[in-house]
Short mmCIF file of C-alpha atoms in Angstrom, two decimals:
data_model
loop_
_atom_site.label_atom_id
_atom_site.label_comp_id
_atom_site.label_asym_id
_atom_site.label_seq_id
_atom_site.Cartn_x
_atom_site.Cartn_y
_atom_site.Cartn_z
CA MET A 5 101.26 111.36 156.02
CA ASP A 6 101.57 115.13 156.25
CA PRO A 7 101.27 117.31 153.10
CA LEU A 8 105.00 118.05 152.88
CA THR A 9 105.91 114.35 153.00
CA ALA A 10 103.24 113.57 150.38
CA LEU A 11 104.57 116.31 148.10
CA LEU A 12 108.12 115.05 148.52
CA ALA A 13 107.00 111.48 147.75
CA ILE A 14 105.26 112.67 144.56
CA MET A 15 108.37 114.60 143.50
CA VAL A 16 110.61 111.57 144.07
CA PHE A 17 108.17 109.35 142.16
CA ILE A 18 108.08 111.71 139.16
CA ALA A 19 111.87 112.10 139.16
CA ALA A 20 112.33 108.32 139.28
CA TRP A 21 109.75 107.86 136.49
CA TYR A 22 111.43 110.48 134.29
CA THR A 23 114.89 109.00 134.86
CA ALA A 24 113.72 105.45 134.17
CA ALA A 25 111.82 106.51 131.03
CA GLY A 26 114.86 108.42 129.78
CA LEU A 27 117.14 105.41 130.27
CA ILE A 28 114.67 103.00 128.66
CA PHE A 29 114.07 105.19 125.61
CA ARG A 30 117.79 105.81 125.23
CA LYS A 31 117.90 102.10 124.30
CA VAL A 32 114.56 102.01 122.42
CA ASN A 33 115.01 105.09 120.18
CA PRO A 34 117.93 103.73 118.08
CA LYS A 35 115.96 100.54 117.43
CA VAL A 36 112.86 102.48 116.39
CA ALA A 37 114.94 104.76 114.14
CA GLY A 38 116.58 101.72 112.54
CA SER A 39 113.21 100.09 111.87
CA CYS A 40 112.03 102.91 109.56
CA GLY A 41 113.40 101.20 106.45
CA CYS A 42 116.15 103.49 105.11
CA ARG A 43 119.65 104.46 106.22
CA VAL A 44 119.50 106.55 109.41
CA VAL A 45 121.55 109.74 109.06
CA LYS A 46 120.72 111.07 112.54
CA PHE A 47 118.03 110.92 115.17
CA ALA A 48 117.02 112.72 118.33
CA GLY A 49 114.33 111.72 120.75
CA ASP A 50 112.93 111.49 124.22
CA PRO A 51 110.31 109.25 125.88
CA SER A 52 107.43 110.94 124.03
CA SER A 53 108.76 111.69 120.54
CA LEU A 54 111.46 110.87 118.04
CA TYR A 55 112.83 112.72 115.01
CA VAL A 56 114.76 110.74 112.40
CA ASP A 57 116.61 111.92 109.26
CA LEU A 58 116.69 109.13 106.67
CA GLU A 59 118.57 108.71 103.41
CA CYS A 60 116.40 106.63 101.07
CA PRO A 61 117.15 105.72 97.43
CA GLU A 62 114.48 108.24 96.34
CA GLY A 63 115.90 111.06 98.47
CA LYS A 64 115.98 112.41 102.02
CA VAL A 65 113.01 111.81 104.30
CA GLY A 66 112.43 113.41 107.69
CA VAL A 67 110.27 111.48 110.15
CA PHE A 68 108.67 112.71 113.37
CA ILE A 69 107.04 110.10 115.61
CA ARG A 70 104.75 111.35 118.37
CA ARG A 71 104.24 108.59 120.90
CA ALA A 72 102.32 108.46 124.14
CA PRO A 73 104.05 110.88 126.56
CA TRP A 74 106.05 108.53 128.75
CA ASP A 75 108.03 111.44 130.22
CA ASN A 76 105.83 111.58 133.33
CA PRO A 77 102.79 109.71 134.66
CA PHE A 78 100.48 112.74 134.66
CA ASN A 79 101.09 113.50 130.98
CA LEU A 80 100.52 109.84 130.16
CA MET A 81 97.28 109.73 132.14
CA PHE A 82 95.90 112.92 130.55
CA PHE A 83 96.98 111.78 127.07
CA TYR A 84 94.68 108.77 127.31
CA ALA A 85 91.97 110.54 129.35
CA VAL A 86 91.35 113.15 126.64
CA GLY A 87 91.57 110.62 123.81
CA ARG A 88 94.77 111.80 122.11
CA SER A 89 96.44 109.51 119.61
CA THR A 90 99.94 108.85 118.36
CA TYR A 91 101.00 109.90 114.88
CA VAL A 92 103.85 109.83 112.39
CA VAL A 93 104.75 112.79 110.17
CA THR A 94 107.05 112.42 107.18
CA ARG A 95 108.56 115.21 105.13
CA PHE A 96 110.34 115.26 101.79
CA ALA A 97 111.22 117.68 99.00
CA ALA A 98 109.14 117.39 95.84
CA PRO A 99 110.98 117.86 92.54
CA LEU A 100 108.87 120.96 91.76
CA ASP A 101 107.19 123.85 93.57
CA LEU A 102 103.70 122.72 94.62
CA GLY A 103 102.50 126.01 96.04
CA VAL A 104 100.80 126.05 99.43
CA MET A 105 98.06 123.63 100.45
CA ASP A 106 96.73 121.91 103.54
CA ALA A 107 94.35 118.94 103.31
CA ALA A 108 92.99 116.83 106.16
CA ARG A 109 90.44 114.03 106.50
CA ARG A 110 88.46 116.11 109.02
CA GLY A 111 87.93 119.81 109.35
CA LYS A 112 86.65 122.71 107.32
CA GLY A 113 87.38 123.73 103.78
CA LYS A 114 86.56 122.64 100.28
CA ARG A 115 85.78 118.93 100.04
CA VAL A 116 88.02 117.17 97.48
CA GLY A 117 87.64 113.38 97.58
CA SER A 118 87.96 112.35 101.21
CA PHE A 119 89.95 115.47 102.18
CA TYR A 120 88.99 118.97 103.27
CA VAL A 121 91.35 121.42 101.55
CA VAL A 122 92.25 124.93 102.73
CA ASN A 123 94.84 127.60 101.84
CA THR A 124 95.47 126.32 98.37
CA SER A 125 97.66 127.94 95.74
CA THR A 126 98.56 124.55 94.31
CA PRO A 127 97.60 124.00 90.64
CA LYS A 128 94.27 122.14 90.50
CA GLU A 129 95.60 119.18 88.49
CA VAL A 130 98.58 118.69 90.82
CA LEU A 131 96.33 119.07 93.89
CA GLN A 132 93.91 116.39 92.68
CA GLN A 133 96.77 114.03 91.81
CA LEU A 134 98.46 114.55 95.19
CA LEU A 135 95.21 113.99 97.10
CA SER A 136 94.50 110.86 95.06
CA TRP A 137 97.93 109.47 95.91
CA GLY A 138 97.45 110.45 99.56
CA GLU A 139 94.18 108.57 99.67
CA GLU A 140 95.81 105.49 98.11
CA VAL A 141 98.57 105.35 100.71
CA GLY A 142 96.23 106.14 103.60
CA THR A 143 97.62 109.44 104.82
CA TRP A 144 95.54 111.43 107.30
CA ARG A 145 96.84 114.88 106.36
CA ILE A 146 98.86 116.41 103.52
CA SER A 147 100.52 119.84 103.60
CA THR A 148 102.71 121.50 101.00
CA SER A 149 104.73 124.69 101.03
CA GLY A 150 106.84 125.22 97.95
CA ARG A 151 108.77 122.00 97.42
CA ALA A 152 108.23 120.72 100.97
CA VAL A 153 105.61 117.98 101.29
CA GLN A 154 104.48 116.85 104.74
CA LEU A 155 102.35 113.74 105.28
CA MET A 156 100.70 112.62 108.52
CA TRP A 157 99.47 109.18 109.59
CA ARG A 158 97.71 108.06 112.74
CA GLY A 159 99.57 105.48 114.79
CA ASN A 160 103.30 105.12 115.20
CA ASN A 161 104.33 102.73 112.42
CA CYS A 162 107.44 104.41 111.04
CA LYS A 163 108.19 101.71 108.45
CA LYS A 164 104.70 101.91 106.90
CA ALA A 165 104.81 105.72 106.76
CA VAL A 166 108.27 105.76 105.16
CA GLU A 167 107.28 103.13 102.57
CA ALA A 168 104.21 105.20 101.62
CA THR A 169 106.32 108.37 101.46
CA ARG A 170 108.86 106.67 99.21
CA SER A 171 105.99 105.53 96.98
CA LEU A 172 104.82 109.14 96.62
CA MET A 173 108.37 110.30 95.88
CA GLU A 174 108.63 107.70 93.10
CA ARG A 175 105.27 108.82 91.70
CA PHE A 176 106.43 112.44 91.57
CA HIS A 177 109.55 111.47 89.63
CA HIS A 178 107.47 109.31 87.28
CA LEU A 179 104.97 112.16 86.77
CA LEU A 180 107.76 114.56 85.86
CA LYS A 181 109.28 112.15 83.34
CA ASN A 182 105.97 111.51 81.58
CA ASN A 183 104.36 114.97 81.50
CA THR A 184 105.21 117.74 79.09
CA TYR A 185 103.27 120.52 80.87
CA ILE A 186 105.89 120.74 83.62
CA ASP A 187 109.17 122.45 82.69
#
């Protein structure tokens, strides 16, 4: 096989792969979005990721699911070759401004419990409570910016991540009802 024919064969293979993956995930994405546990407002996705807006009883939750990159065989091969992993990120609005904070299970920064914390302007008491809750629900990373709270889990279990996020949302509302130091 000459080089031009080989290149053409590779191009046809990748185009067929991409088309097939697109068609398959056009059917899979609505099912995955529906399995997250709350009412789906909207979703957008491709063979390697999915974003879902949910309306839960506790409030709105945004979910980003990063899957293995099924968009082409080379991305998929390199994804596993370099040891990447899938993850789920959820986002919700806290009922109060939490300042800015980023905490992860690995990395650099001040060690607080099982997290390394950097860039913190969050009040110490709120920070410790949030990290304690994050540890209880098994989150890998927690970031806040104002009222926005973003949580990250390894794996791609949307339902588990949304249930844990809803639990944290309930805890925030309970904390506000029972504390007098927050106006």
